[in-house]
C-alpha cells in the first residue's frame, strides 16, 4: 500500500512533462491547453491502472506513453486502409471507392462557391436536385429524380410522404432486415405507415396482394431481399405484375431496388441484380437505391420515377432532414456521367474490380508471392473466391487467385520467428496504412482483386515493415 502510494508520487508532474522536448514541440505547434488536457487524461489513466494493482512502468516508458497519447489525440482517427479481403463493397471499409473523376469533382466543388441551388440561366433560385435529373432520365428512364442522404432515408421519406396513416402491403418474405438496424417493420413504424404482410415467408402470389387491398391501403411495396436468398419452394410476384396491380387499383408502387446496379451483373458471371431502369420500365411509381453499392459512387439514396410523387416527397419537411450535400452531388454526377459515356466498367472501381480478368489477378498474385518469398515468407498462390459484398448478391462469388501465407509449416532457414497469425494480422492492422486481410482455415490470405493499383506498393512496403520488425535481419525487397 505504502509502496504503491510512493510509486504514484513518482508520476511525473504536468510541469515536468511540458519540459520534455517532444512535448514542448507539440505545445509550440498546437494548442497548449489541448496538450495539457491530453496529458492530464493520460496521467489519470496511468494512476487508475496503478491503483488497480498494475506495476508502474519506468519513468522513461511512462513519458513515452504520454507523448504517444498526446500525438494520437491530435491526429485524425479516420484513415485510409488497404482492403485485401476480396470483398468489393465492404461496408465496414467504406463501401465503394470513387473514380478519379468523382474525387476531382468533390475537390473542385469544395474549393469555392457553386451553382448548387442557383439557376444560371434565369439568375434565380434553383434546385439541387436539378443537377441529376437529366442524367437519371437518360440512364434509367426516370421522369424525375431526387437524391437524399442514403437509401434508408429514401425509403423512409417515400413511405412517410405517400403512406403516412395508411396501410402498406408487403410480401412476408420481404419484411426484411438489411443490416445495421435497417428493418422494414421498424422503418414502416417510423414513417407512420402500417405494415400489412401478405403471403408466407417463401411464397407470395398476386392474389395475396389483391385480397389485402382495402380502403385504408396507401401503397404497394417491394423490397429487394439484397442480403439473403430463398431457394427451393419459393414464389414471388414480379415487379411488372405488382406495378400493373397498382395501376389498376390506383395505388402507388414503391420498389426498393437496393444496390443500384445500372449495369447487368449477369454479364460478369454473377446472378442478375435488379436494375432501377427495369423497375421504371415495369411502371412502378418510384424506385430507390443506394449510391455507394453497385452504382459505385458516394453514399446517397437515389429516388427516381413519377414527377408528381417526387414533388410531394420534396415538400415533406423530412426531405430537409435527409438532404444531400454538394460533395455527394458532385461525386454522383461524375459517377453517373461514366455510365452515360459508356466507360463505367473502365473507370468506376467497383466495376473494374468485378470485371477484372482472372489472368490479371493471377499474374499479380504470382508477383506478390515472389516478392514475399524474397523476404523469407513462404507464400503460395491458391484458387479462391471474391465476393461483391455490401449486402448484395448473397452466395455469389467471383473466381480469384489468393496469396496464402502459412505460418504452420516446419521452421526453415530464414523463416519468421514463431508468431501467431493473429499477431501478424494485428501488426498489419496497426501499420500505416493498415492492411485488412482474410484468415481462412489457419492461412493468411491476400486477394489482389480489391487492392487498388495505387495501393500495391504500399501493401508490399507494409508487409516488409512488419517482417523486419519481427526479424530485423530479413533481406529487403529493394535491391
Ligand atoms: C442497402 C439497402 C438499403 C439501405 O441502403 P443505405 O444506402 O445503406 O441506407 C435499403 N434497402 C435495400 C434493399 C438495400 O439493399
Short mmCIF file of C-alpha atoms and ligand atoms in Angstrom, two decimals:
data_model
loop_
_atom_site.label_atom_id
_atom_site.label_comp_id
_atom_site.label_asym_id
_atom_site.label_seq_id
_atom_site.Cartn_x
_atom_site.Cartn_y
_atom_site.Cartn_z
CA UNK A 1 0.00 0.00 0.00
CA UNK A 2 2.70 2.40 1.10
CA UNK A 3 4.86 1.28 -1.80
CA UNK A 4 2.05 1.98 -4.23
CA UNK A 5 1.47 5.43 -2.79
CA UNK A 6 5.19 6.16 -3.14
CA UNK A 7 5.09 4.91 -6.73
CA UNK A 8 2.15 7.16 -7.52
CA UNK A 9 4.06 10.13 -6.14
CA UNK A 10 6.75 9.32 -8.70
CA UNK A 11 4.34 10.03 -11.55
CA UNK A 12 5.73 13.00 -13.48
CA UNK A 13 4.01 16.34 -12.98
CA UNK A 14 2.50 18.29 -15.87
CA UNK A 15 5.19 20.95 -15.49
CA UNK A 16 7.92 18.36 -15.69
CA UNK A 17 6.29 16.78 -18.79
CA UNK A 18 5.98 20.13 -20.53
CA UNK A 19 9.78 20.40 -20.35
CA UNK A 20 10.22 17.22 -22.41
CA UNK A 21 11.47 18.26 -25.85
CA UNK A 22 8.87 16.19 -27.73
CA UNK A 23 6.01 17.67 -25.70
CA UNK A 24 7.37 21.20 -25.87
CA UNK A 25 7.44 20.72 -29.63
CA UNK A 26 3.78 19.72 -29.65
CA UNK A 27 2.87 22.72 -27.48
CA UNK A 28 4.70 25.03 -29.88
CA UNK A 29 2.87 23.52 -32.84
CA UNK A 30 -0.61 23.06 -31.38
CA UNK A 31 -2.76 24.36 -28.54
CA UNK A 32 -1.12 24.43 -25.08
CA UNK A 33 -4.50 23.74 -23.43
CA UNK A 34 -5.23 20.69 -25.58
CA UNK A 35 -1.79 19.19 -24.91
CA UNK A 36 -2.17 19.74 -21.15
CA UNK A 37 -5.68 18.24 -21.19
CA UNK A 38 -4.40 15.16 -23.06
CA UNK A 39 -1.51 14.79 -20.60
CA UNK A 40 -3.91 15.01 -17.64
CA UNK A 41 -6.14 12.31 -19.17
CA UNK A 42 -3.12 10.09 -19.73
CA UNK A 43 -1.82 10.57 -16.18
CA UNK A 44 -5.28 9.88 -14.82
CA UNK A 45 -5.45 6.61 -16.72
CA UNK A 46 -1.99 5.51 -15.58
CA UNK A 47 -2.90 6.41 -11.99
CA UNK A 48 -6.07 4.33 -12.30
CA UNK A 49 -4.10 1.36 -13.61
CA UNK A 50 -1.59 1.65 -10.78
CA UNK A 51 -4.33 1.91 -8.15
CA UNK A 52 -5.89 -1.24 -9.61
CA UNK A 53 -2.61 -3.02 -8.85
CA UNK A 54 -0.72 -2.84 -12.17
CA UNK A 55 3.02 -2.19 -11.72
CA UNK A 56 4.08 1.32 -12.74
CA UNK A 57 6.40 1.24 -15.79
CA UNK A 58 9.76 3.02 -15.53
CA UNK A 59 9.78 6.80 -15.90
CA UNK A 60 11.10 6.80 -19.48
CA UNK A 61 8.37 4.37 -20.61
CA UNK A 62 5.72 6.49 -18.88
CA UNK A 63 6.89 9.63 -20.65
CA UNK A 64 6.98 7.78 -23.99
CA UNK A 65 3.43 6.52 -23.44
CA UNK A 66 2.19 10.02 -22.63
CA UNK A 67 3.89 11.50 -25.69
CA UNK A 68 2.33 8.92 -27.99
CA UNK A 69 -1.01 9.54 -26.33
CA UNK A 70 -0.81 13.30 -26.96
CA UNK A 71 0.28 12.70 -30.57
CA UNK A 72 -2.57 10.22 -31.03
CA UNK A 73 -5.08 12.70 -29.65
CA UNK A 74 -4.04 15.33 -32.20
CA UNK A 75 -4.33 13.02 -35.22
CA UNK A 76 -7.47 12.16 -37.20
CA UNK A 77 -8.79 8.68 -36.44
CA UNK A 78 -10.46 8.16 -39.83
CA UNK A 79 -7.76 6.97 -42.20
CA UNK A 80 -7.37 5.05 -45.47
CA UNK A 81 -6.83 1.28 -45.25
CA UNK A 82 -5.82 -1.32 -47.82
CA UNK A 83 -8.60 -3.79 -48.48
CA UNK A 84 -7.03 -7.17 -49.26
CA UNK A 85 -10.12 -9.10 -48.18
CA UNK A 86 -11.58 -9.66 -51.64
CA UNK A 87 -14.92 -8.21 -50.54
CA UNK A 88 -15.51 -5.48 -53.11
CA UNK A 89 -18.24 -3.40 -51.46
CA UNK A 90 -17.04 -3.78 -47.87
CA UNK A 91 -19.49 -1.91 -45.65
CA UNK A 92 -17.05 -1.65 -42.72
CA UNK A 93 -14.32 -0.33 -45.02
CA UNK A 94 -16.42 2.44 -46.53
CA UNK A 95 -18.18 0.61 -49.40
CA UNK A 96 -17.41 1.89 -52.92
CA UNK A 97 -14.10 3.67 -53.65
CA UNK A 98 -14.71 6.58 -56.03
CA UNK A 99 -13.41 7.07 -59.56
CA UNK A 100 -10.65 9.63 -60.14
CA UNK A 101 -13.19 11.89 -61.86
CA UNK A 102 -15.61 11.70 -58.91
CA UNK A 103 -12.79 12.59 -56.49
CA UNK A 104 -11.76 15.51 -58.68
CA UNK A 105 -15.38 16.71 -58.81
CA UNK A 106 -15.57 16.81 -55.00
CA UNK A 107 -12.32 18.74 -54.83
CA UNK A 108 -13.43 21.27 -57.43
CA UNK A 109 -16.75 21.93 -55.73
CA UNK A 110 -15.23 22.01 -52.22
CA UNK A 111 -12.80 24.76 -53.17
CA UNK A 112 -15.33 27.51 -53.61
CA UNK A 113 -18.87 28.52 -54.45
CA UNK A 114 -21.06 26.68 -56.92
CA UNK A 115 -24.45 26.88 -58.61
CA UNK A 116 -25.79 24.25 -56.18
CA UNK A 117 -29.17 25.95 -55.86
CA UNK A 118 -28.83 28.72 -58.39
CA UNK A 119 -30.22 28.66 -61.90
CA UNK A 120 -27.56 30.30 -64.05
CA UNK A 121 -29.98 30.81 -66.94
CA UNK A 122 -32.70 32.70 -65.11
CA UNK A 123 -30.47 34.11 -62.37
CA UNK A 124 -32.93 32.83 -59.81
CA UNK A 125 -33.01 30.23 -57.11
CA UNK A 126 -32.66 26.70 -58.46
CA UNK A 127 -32.92 23.19 -57.08
CA UNK A 128 -30.02 20.98 -56.01
CA UNK A 129 -31.89 18.01 -57.45
CA UNK A 130 -31.84 19.51 -60.95
CA UNK A 131 -28.19 18.53 -61.45
CA UNK A 132 -29.02 14.83 -61.70
CA UNK A 133 -32.46 14.89 -63.31
CA UNK A 134 -31.35 14.75 -66.94
CA UNK A 135 -28.67 12.17 -66.26
CA UNK A 136 -31.05 9.83 -64.49
CA UNK A 137 -33.70 10.42 -67.13
CA UNK A 138 -31.28 9.19 -69.78
CA UNK A 139 -29.79 6.34 -67.76
CA UNK A 140 -32.85 4.92 -66.05
CA UNK A 141 -35.73 6.44 -67.98
CA UNK A 142 -36.78 8.50 -64.97
CA UNK A 143 -39.29 11.31 -65.35
CA UNK A 144 -37.94 12.96 -62.20
CA UNK A 145 -35.20 12.26 -59.67
CA UNK A 146 -34.26 13.21 -56.16
CA UNK A 147 -31.18 12.42 -54.09
CA UNK A 148 -31.08 12.09 -50.30
CA UNK A 149 -28.57 11.05 -47.66
CA UNK A 150 -28.77 7.28 -48.19
CA UNK A 151 -31.22 4.63 -49.34
CA UNK A 152 -32.57 4.09 -45.82
CA UNK A 153 -33.68 7.74 -45.78
CA UNK A 154 -35.07 7.39 -49.31
CA UNK A 155 -37.37 4.56 -48.16
CA UNK A 156 -38.35 6.45 -45.01
CA UNK A 157 -39.12 9.64 -46.93
CA UNK A 158 -41.15 7.82 -49.60
CA UNK A 159 -43.21 5.87 -47.07
CA UNK A 160 -43.77 8.89 -44.85
CA UNK A 161 -44.88 11.01 -47.82
CA UNK A 162 -47.03 8.52 -49.70
CA UNK A 163 -48.41 6.26 -46.97
CA UNK A 164 -48.44 8.02 -43.59
CA UNK A 165 -51.50 6.88 -41.62
CA UNK A 166 -52.25 4.27 -44.29
CA UNK A 167 -51.51 0.62 -44.87
CA UNK A 168 -48.54 -0.58 -46.90
CA UNK A 169 -48.76 -4.06 -48.34
CA UNK A 170 -45.52 -6.04 -48.49
CA UNK A 171 -44.76 -9.72 -49.02
CA UNK A 172 -43.86 -11.56 -45.82
CA UNK A 173 -40.65 -12.69 -47.50
CA UNK A 174 -39.67 -9.04 -47.98
CA UNK A 175 -40.26 -7.68 -44.47
CA UNK A 176 -36.52 -7.98 -44.07
CA UNK A 177 -33.54 -6.63 -42.18
CA UNK A 178 -30.92 -5.15 -44.49
CA UNK A 179 -28.31 -4.78 -41.74
CA UNK A 180 -27.10 -2.03 -39.48
CA UNK A 181 -30.54 -1.66 -37.89
CA UNK A 182 -32.47 -1.13 -41.13
CA UNK A 183 -35.54 -3.34 -40.69
CA UNK A 184 -38.58 -2.82 -42.87
CA UNK A 185 -41.12 -3.16 -40.00
CA UNK A 186 -39.20 -0.54 -37.95
CA UNK A 187 -38.82 1.89 -40.85
CA UNK A 188 -42.53 1.47 -41.53
CA UNK A 189 -43.39 2.37 -37.92
CA UNK A 190 -41.12 5.44 -38.05
CA UNK A 191 -42.79 6.62 -41.24
CA UNK A 192 -46.25 6.47 -39.67
CA UNK A 193 -47.44 3.82 -42.15
CA UNK A 194 -48.87 0.47 -41.08
CA UNK A 195 -47.27 -2.70 -42.37
CA UNK A 196 -49.58 -5.32 -43.80
CA UNK A 197 -47.70 -8.53 -44.54
CA UNK A 198 -49.14 -10.88 -47.12
CA UNK A 199 -48.26 -14.38 -48.30
CA UNK A 200 -45.82 -16.61 -46.49
CA UNK A 201 -42.07 -16.42 -45.95
CA UNK A 202 -41.34 -18.44 -49.08
CA UNK A 203 -44.38 -17.94 -51.32
CA UNK A 204 -46.43 -14.88 -52.16
CA UNK A 205 -48.91 -14.68 -55.06
CA UNK A 206 -50.58 -11.75 -56.77
CA UNK A 207 -53.91 -12.75 -55.22
CA UNK A 208 -52.38 -12.27 -51.74
CA UNK A 209 -51.86 -8.59 -52.56
CA UNK A 210 -55.27 -8.30 -54.27
CA UNK A 211 -57.09 -9.70 -51.25
CA UNK A 212 -55.28 -7.39 -48.82
CA UNK A 213 -56.14 -4.18 -50.68
CA UNK A 214 -58.83 -2.23 -48.84
CA UNK A 215 -59.99 1.33 -48.21
CA UNK A 216 -57.01 2.02 -45.92
CA UNK A 217 -54.36 0.79 -48.34
CA UNK A 218 -51.93 3.55 -49.33
CA UNK A 219 -49.06 1.81 -51.14
CA UNK A 220 -47.68 -1.45 -52.51
CA UNK A 221 -44.04 -2.04 -51.58
CA UNK A 222 -41.44 -4.35 -52.98
CA UNK A 223 -38.11 -4.72 -51.15
CA UNK A 224 -35.24 -6.49 -52.85
CA UNK A 225 -34.02 -9.16 -50.45
CA UNK A 226 -30.47 -7.96 -51.02
CA UNK A 227 -28.54 -9.93 -48.46
CA UNK A 228 -30.21 -13.34 -48.43
CA UNK A 229 -31.79 -15.75 -50.85
CA UNK A 230 -34.68 -18.12 -50.54
CA UNK A 231 -34.07 -21.22 -52.61
CA UNK A 232 -36.27 -24.22 -53.24
CA UNK A 233 -40.04 -23.97 -52.95
CA UNK A 234 -40.32 -20.22 -53.43
CA UNK A 235 -42.56 -17.87 -55.37
CA UNK A 236 -42.78 -14.12 -55.55
CA UNK A 237 -44.66 -11.59 -57.62
CA UNK A 238 -42.71 -9.88 -60.41
CA UNK A 239 -42.33 -6.13 -60.38
CA UNK A 240 -44.30 -5.97 -63.66
CA UNK A 241 -47.29 -7.70 -62.05
CA UNK A 242 -47.10 -5.56 -58.93
CA UNK A 243 -46.88 -2.34 -60.96
CA UNK A 244 -49.87 -3.42 -63.04
CA UNK A 245 -51.90 -4.15 -59.91
CA UNK A 246 -51.02 -0.72 -58.51
CA UNK A 247 -52.19 0.97 -61.72
CA UNK A 248 -55.45 -0.99 -61.78
CA UNK A 249 -56.28 -0.09 -58.18
CA UNK A 250 -54.95 3.47 -58.29
CA UNK A 251 -52.23 2.74 -55.72
CA UNK A 252 -48.60 3.94 -55.83
CA UNK A 253 -45.94 1.24 -56.03
CA UNK A 254 -42.54 1.73 -54.40
CA UNK A 255 -39.63 -0.54 -55.35
CA UNK A 256 -36.63 -0.56 -53.00
CA UNK A 257 -34.14 -1.93 -55.51
CA UNK A 258 -31.21 -1.85 -53.07
CA UNK A 259 -27.85 -1.82 -54.76
CA UNK A 260 -28.48 0.42 -57.78
CA UNK A 261 -26.94 -1.75 -60.50
CA UNK A 262 -27.05 0.27 -63.71
CA UNK A 263 -25.01 -2.44 -65.47
CA UNK A 264 -26.20 -6.03 -65.69
CA UNK A 265 -24.28 -8.15 -63.17
CA UNK A 266 -25.13 -11.29 -65.20
CA UNK A 267 -22.54 -10.32 -67.86
CA UNK A 268 -19.82 -10.93 -65.24
CA UNK A 269 -20.96 -14.42 -64.36
CA UNK A 270 -22.99 -13.27 -61.36
CA UNK A 271 -26.71 -13.58 -60.71
CA UNK A 272 -28.83 -10.81 -62.19
CA UNK A 273 -29.26 -7.98 -59.69
CA UNK A 274 -32.47 -5.94 -60.11
CA UNK A 275 -31.85 -2.71 -62.03
CA UNK A 276 -33.65 0.61 -61.45
CA UNK A 277 -34.33 1.01 -65.18
CA UNK A 278 -36.17 -2.33 -65.17
CA UNK A 279 -38.45 -1.14 -62.35
CA UNK A 280 -39.27 2.08 -64.14
CA UNK A 281 -39.90 0.22 -67.37
CA UNK A 282 -42.24 -2.08 -65.43
CA UNK A 283 -44.18 1.03 -64.44
CA UNK A 284 -43.54 1.46 -60.69
CA UNK A 285 -44.32 4.87 -59.23
CA UNK A 286 -40.95 5.21 -57.55
CA UNK A 287 -37.77 3.16 -57.33
CA UNK A 288 -34.98 3.88 -54.85
CA UNK A 289 -31.42 2.62 -54.41
CA UNK A 290 -28.05 3.34 -52.78
CA UNK A 291 -25.33 5.43 -54.40
CA UNK A 292 -22.38 3.57 -52.86
CA UNK A 293 -23.16 -0.06 -53.59
CA UNK A 294 -23.11 -1.35 -57.18
CA UNK A 295 -23.60 2.15 -58.56
CA UNK A 296 -20.03 2.73 -57.37
CA UNK A 297 -20.47 6.33 -56.23
CA UNK A 298 -20.73 8.24 -52.95
CA UNK A 299 -23.12 7.41 -50.10
CA UNK A 300 -26.55 8.56 -51.25
CA UNK A 301 -30.13 7.47 -51.68
CA UNK A 302 -31.47 7.97 -55.18
CA UNK A 303 -35.19 8.14 -55.84
CA UNK A 304 -36.44 8.02 -59.44
CA UNK A 305 -39.86 7.91 -61.05
CA UNK A 306 -43.12 9.82 -61.23
CA UNK A 307 -42.85 13.61 -61.25
CA UNK A 308 -45.87 14.32 -59.04
CA UNK A 309 -44.82 11.75 -56.45
CA UNK A 310 -41.30 13.17 -56.28
CA UNK A 311 -42.63 16.70 -55.95
CA UNK A 312 -44.64 15.53 -52.94
CA UNK A 313 -41.50 13.96 -51.46
CA UNK A 314 -39.62 17.25 -51.86
CA UNK A 315 -42.33 19.15 -49.98
CA UNK A 316 -42.18 16.79 -46.99
CA UNK A 317 -40.37 18.55 -44.08
CA UNK A 318 -38.40 15.32 -43.63
CA UNK A 319 -36.76 15.99 -47.02
CA UNK A 320 -34.74 18.78 -45.45
CA UNK A 321 -33.58 16.48 -42.65
CA UNK A 322 -32.23 13.91 -45.12
CA UNK A 323 -30.89 16.42 -47.62
CA UNK A 324 -27.83 15.52 -49.66
CA UNK A 325 -24.73 17.74 -49.63
CA UNK A 326 -22.89 19.33 -52.55
CA UNK A 327 -19.88 16.97 -52.38
CA UNK A 328 -22.13 13.97 -52.76
CA UNK A 329 -23.94 15.57 -55.68
CA UNK A 330 -20.65 16.41 -57.37
CA UNK A 331 -19.31 12.86 -56.99
CA UNK A 332 -22.61 11.31 -58.01
CA UNK A 333 -22.83 13.43 -61.14
CA UNK A 334 -19.30 12.44 -62.16
CA UNK A 335 -20.11 8.77 -61.48
CA UNK A 336 -23.33 8.84 -63.50
CA UNK A 337 -21.50 10.54 -66.35
CA UNK A 338 -19.26 7.46 -66.60
CA UNK A 339 -22.35 5.38 -67.37
CA UNK A 340 -23.62 7.87 -69.90
CA UNK A 341 -20.26 7.88 -71.70
CA UNK A 342 -20.15 4.09 -71.70
CA UNK A 343 -16.97 3.99 -69.60
CA UNK A 344 -18.40 2.74 -66.29
CA UNK A 345 -16.58 -0.58 -66.43
CA UNK A 346 -13.28 1.09 -67.24
CA UNK A 347 -13.45 3.97 -64.76
CA UNK A 348 -15.58 3.01 -61.74
CA UNK A 349 -13.50 0.99 -59.24
CA UNK A 350 -16.38 -1.32 -58.23
CA UNK A 351 -16.92 -2.40 -61.86
CA UNK A 352 -13.18 -2.52 -62.56
CA UNK A 353 -12.83 -5.00 -59.70
CA UNK A 354 -15.88 -7.05 -60.71
CA UNK A 355 -14.74 -7.27 -64.34
CA UNK A 356 -11.04 -7.81 -63.65
CA UNK A 357 -9.81 -10.81 -65.70
CA UNK A 358 -8.66 -13.80 -63.68
CA UNK A 359 -5.33 -13.88 -65.58
CA UNK A 360 -4.52 -10.34 -64.45
CA UNK A 361 -5.25 -11.29 -60.83
CA UNK A 362 -3.17 -14.47 -61.19
CA UNK A 363 -0.18 -12.50 -62.54
CA UNK A 364 -0.38 -10.05 -59.68
CA UNK A 365 -0.67 -12.83 -57.09
CA UNK A 366 2.36 -14.60 -58.56
CA UNK A 367 4.36 -11.39 -58.44
CA UNK A 368 3.44 -10.78 -54.78
CA UNK A 369 4.30 -14.37 -53.83
CA UNK A 370 7.69 -13.97 -55.48
CA UNK A 371 8.42 -10.74 -53.64
CA UNK A 372 7.28 -12.18 -50.33
CA UNK A 373 9.49 -15.21 -50.96
CA UNK A 374 12.44 -12.80 -51.19
CA UNK A 375 11.53 -11.57 -47.73
CA UNK A 376 11.74 -15.12 -46.48
CA UNK A 377 7.99 -15.56 -46.16
CA UNK A 378 6.59 -18.74 -47.62
CA UNK A 379 3.80 -17.63 -49.94
CA UNK A 380 1.68 -19.73 -52.25
CA UNK A 381 -0.85 -18.77 -54.90
CA UNK A 382 -4.10 -20.66 -54.46
CA UNK A 383 -7.57 -20.61 -56.02
CA UNK A 384 -10.17 -18.66 -54.10
CA UNK A 385 -13.32 -16.61 -54.31
CA UNK A 386 -14.01 -12.88 -54.10
CA UNK A 387 -17.45 -11.56 -53.18
CA UNK A 388 -19.33 -8.44 -54.19
CA UNK A 389 -20.43 -7.66 -50.60
CA UNK A 390 -22.39 -4.63 -49.44
CA UNK A 391 -25.36 -6.87 -48.80
CA UNK A 392 -25.76 -7.64 -52.49
CA UNK A 393 -25.60 -10.91 -54.43
CA UNK A 394 -25.55 -13.31 -51.45
CA UNK A 395 -23.83 -16.60 -52.16
CA UNK A 396 -22.47 -15.27 -55.47
CA UNK A 397 -18.71 -15.34 -55.93
CA UNK A 398 -16.09 -14.41 -58.49
CA UNK A 399 -13.18 -16.83 -59.02
CA UNK A 400 -9.91 -15.26 -57.87
CA UNK A 401 -6.29 -16.08 -57.00
CA UNK A 402 -5.16 -15.62 -53.43
CA UNK A 403 -1.71 -15.25 -51.95
CA UNK A 404 -1.62 -17.56 -48.95
CA UNK A 405 0.96 -17.13 -46.21
CA UNK A 406 1.30 -20.09 -43.95
CA UNK A 407 2.90 -19.96 -40.55
CA UNK A 408 2.15 -23.55 -39.71
CA UNK A 409 4.96 -25.35 -41.55
CA UNK A 410 8.25 -26.53 -40.05
CA UNK A 411 10.77 -23.76 -39.35
CA UNK A 412 13.17 -23.31 -42.23
CA UNK A 413 16.18 -21.16 -42.84
CA UNK A 414 15.17 -17.52 -42.86
CA UNK A 415 11.68 -18.28 -41.66
CA UNK A 416 9.85 -15.84 -39.46
CA UNK A 417 10.18 -16.39 -35.74
CA UNK A 418 7.18 -18.23 -34.38
CA UNK A 419 4.48 -15.65 -34.44
CA UNK A 420 0.81 -16.36 -34.43
CA UNK A 421 -1.35 -15.44 -37.39
CA UNK A 422 -3.46 -13.17 -35.24
CA UNK A 423 -0.33 -11.32 -34.04
CA UNK A 424 0.83 -10.85 -37.62
CA UNK A 425 -2.64 -9.63 -38.63
CA UNK A 426 -2.72 -7.22 -35.72
CA UNK A 427 0.64 -5.71 -36.67
CA UNK A 428 -0.56 -5.19 -40.22
CA UNK A 429 -3.74 -3.56 -38.96
CA UNK A 430 -1.68 -1.18 -36.82
CA UNK A 431 0.59 -0.13 -39.68
CA UNK A 432 0.30 2.99 -41.85
CA UNK A 433 -1.77 2.39 -43.88
CA UNK A 434 -3.42 -0.52 -42.08
CA UNK A 435 -3.87 -3.67 -44.16
CA UNK A 436 -7.09 -5.65 -43.74
CA UNK A 437 -7.00 -9.25 -44.91
CA UNK A 438 -8.67 -12.62 -44.56
CA UNK A 439 -7.80 -15.56 -42.35
CA UNK A 440 -9.28 -18.84 -43.51
CA UNK A 441 -8.50 -22.26 -42.12
CA UNK A 442 -5.27 -21.15 -40.49
CA UNK A 443 -3.91 -19.31 -43.52
CA UNK A 444 -3.36 -15.61 -44.06
CA UNK A 445 -4.91 -14.68 -47.42
CA UNK A 446 -4.47 -11.63 -49.64
CA UNK A 447 -6.87 -11.10 -52.54
CA UNK A 448 -5.36 -8.82 -55.22
CA UNK A 449 -8.83 -8.11 -56.67
CA UNK A 450 -9.69 -5.45 -54.09
CA UNK A 451 -6.25 -3.86 -53.73
CA UNK A 452 -6.37 -0.62 -55.71
CA UNK A 453 -3.46 -0.10 -58.16
CA UNK A 454 -2.17 2.89 -56.20
CA UNK A 455 -2.06 0.77 -53.02
CA UNK A 456 0.03 -2.11 -54.33
CA UNK A 457 3.41 -0.61 -53.46
CA UNK A 458 2.11 0.47 -50.05
CA UNK A 459 0.91 -3.07 -49.36
CA UNK A 460 4.32 -4.54 -50.16
CA UNK A 461 6.02 -1.90 -48.01
CA UNK A 462 3.66 -2.63 -45.11
CA UNK A 463 4.40 -6.36 -45.31
CA UNK A 464 8.12 -5.67 -45.49
CA UNK A 465 7.93 -3.39 -42.46
CA UNK A 466 6.13 -5.98 -40.35
CA UNK A 467 8.55 -8.73 -41.34
CA UNK A 468 11.52 -6.52 -40.47
CA UNK A 469 10.08 -5.71 -37.10
CA UNK A 470 9.66 -9.40 -36.41
CA UNK A 471 13.09 -10.29 -37.81
CA UNK A 472 15.44 -7.32 -38.19
CA UNK A 473 17.93 -9.29 -40.31
CA UNK A 474 15.44 -10.19 -43.04
CA UNK A 475 16.53 -9.29 -46.58
CA UNK A 476 14.89 -6.22 -48.04
CA UNK A 477 12.63 -6.07 -51.07
CA UNK A 478 14.53 -3.25 -52.66
CA UNK A 479 17.88 -4.26 -54.24
C1 LIG B 1 -28.59 -1.47 -48.68
C2 LIG B 1 -30.05 -1.41 -48.74
C3 LIG B 1 -30.76 -0.42 -48.04
C4 LIG B 1 -30.06 0.62 -47.21
O1 LIG B 1 -29.33 1.48 -48.05
P1 LIG B 1 -28.28 2.53 -47.44
O2 LIG B 1 -27.82 3.30 -48.63
O3 LIG B 1 -27.22 1.72 -46.79
O4 LIG B 1 -29.02 3.37 -46.47
C5 LIG B 1 -32.13 -0.39 -48.13
N1 LIG B 1 -32.79 -1.32 -48.87
C6 LIG B 1 -32.14 -2.30 -49.55
C7 LIG B 1 -32.94 -3.29 -50.33
C8 LIG B 1 -30.76 -2.37 -49.51
O5 LIG B 1 -30.10 -3.34 -50.17
#
